[in-house]
Coordinates of C-alpha atoms in Angstrom, one line a residue:
M1 CA 108.0 99.2 94.9
G2 CA 109.4 95.8 95.0
G3 CA 108.8 92.4 96.7
A4 CA 108.5 94.0 100.2
L5 CA 105.1 95.2 99.2
A6 CA 103.8 91.8 98.0
D7 CA 100.7 92.1 100.3
L8 CA 99.9 95.6 99.2
Y9 CA 97.4 96.1 96.3
S10 CA 96.9 99.5 94.8
R11 CA 94.8 100.5 91.8
L12 CA 95.9 103.7 90.0
L13 CA 93.5 105.8 88.0
L14 CA 94.1 109.4 86.8
G15 CA 96.3 110.6 89.6
R16 CA 94.3 108.7 92.3
C17 CA 95.2 105.6 94.1
R18 CA 93.0 103.3 96.3
A19 CA 95.3 101.4 98.7
F20 CA 94.5 98.2 100.6
R21 CA 96.8 96.5 103.1
V22 CA 96.5 93.1 104.6
R23 CA 98.9 92.1 107.3
E24 CA 99.5 89.0 109.3
R25 CA 98.6 89.3 113.0
G26 CA 102.2 88.5 113.9
A27 CA 103.4 91.6 112.2
R28 CA 101.4 94.0 114.3
G29 CA 103.3 96.6 116.4
K30 CA 106.6 95.9 114.5
G31 CA 106.4 98.9 112.1
V32 CA 105.5 96.7 109.0
G33 CA 102.3 98.6 108.3
R34 CA 104.0 102.0 108.6
A35 CA 106.9 100.9 106.4
L36 CA 104.5 99.7 103.7
L37 CA 102.4 102.8 103.9
E38 CA 105.5 105.1 103.7
A39 CA 106.8 103.2 100.7
L40 CA 103.4 103.6 99.0
L41 CA 103.4 107.3 99.7
R42 CA 106.9 107.8 98.4
S43 CA 106.1 105.9 95.2
A44 CA 102.8 107.8 94.8
D45 CA 104.6 111.1 95.2
E46 CA 107.3 110.1 92.7
G47 CA 104.6 108.9 90.3
G48 CA 102.4 112.0 90.5
I49 CA 99.6 110.4 92.4
W50 CA 97.7 113.3 94.1
T51 CA 95.0 111.4 96.1
I52 CA 95.2 108.2 98.0
Q53 CA 92.1 106.7 99.7
T54 CA 91.5 103.6 101.8
N55 CA 88.7 102.1 103.9
V56 CA 89.1 101.4 107.6
F57 CA 86.5 99.9 110.0
P58 CA 85.6 102.6 112.5
E59 CA 86.8 100.6 115.6
N60 CA 90.3 100.1 114.1
D61 CA 91.9 102.8 116.2
A62 CA 95.5 101.6 115.4
S63 CA 95.0 101.8 111.6
L64 CA 93.2 105.2 111.9
A65 CA 96.1 106.5 114.1
L66 CA 98.7 105.2 111.6
H67 CA 97.0 106.8 108.7
E68 CA 96.7 110.1 110.5
R69 CA 100.4 110.0 111.5
V70 CA 101.4 109.8 107.8
G71 CA 99.1 112.6 106.6
F72 CA 95.7 111.1 106.0
R73 CA 92.5 112.6 107.3
V74 CA 89.0 111.0 107.5
V75 CA 86.9 112.6 104.8
G76 CA 83.8 110.4 105.0
R77 CA 81.9 107.3 106.0
R78 CA 80.7 104.6 103.6
E79 CA 77.6 102.9 104.8
R80 CA 77.2 99.1 104.6
I81 CA 80.1 98.8 102.1
A82 CA 82.1 95.9 103.5
Q83 CA 81.3 92.5 105.0
L84 CA 82.9 91.1 108.1
D85 CA 81.7 87.8 109.5
D86 CA 78.7 87.9 107.1
V87 CA 77.6 91.3 108.5
W88 CA 77.5 94.4 106.3
R89 CA 79.6 97.1 107.9
D90 CA 80.3 100.8 107.5
T91 CA 83.8 102.0 106.9
L92 CA 85.6 105.3 107.3
L93 CA 87.3 106.8 104.3
P94 CA 90.8 108.2 105.2
E95 CA 92.3 110.2 102.3
R96 CA 95.7 111.8 101.7
R97 CA 96.1 114.6 99.1
V98 CA 99.2 116.2 97.9

């Protein structure tokens, strides 16, 4: 996947991948997230990965819309699974299956 994906961490396990993206605020709205996500999806398809999951805070409409545009659907909600500003938060679980 190369150096362009330096801020992308993915863990592969038996045909599944959990993907996490972290972007700088200055990159928002410039297509960086979509380019990274599409590169991940191409690589996953080529590598036989059949399920990709990620976590998104429920109020992150932009991230949810992006994931939906590239084929993800929300399959669940994880309660009190992530901390933000020292507060335990729920996340949504977008998933893409081949």
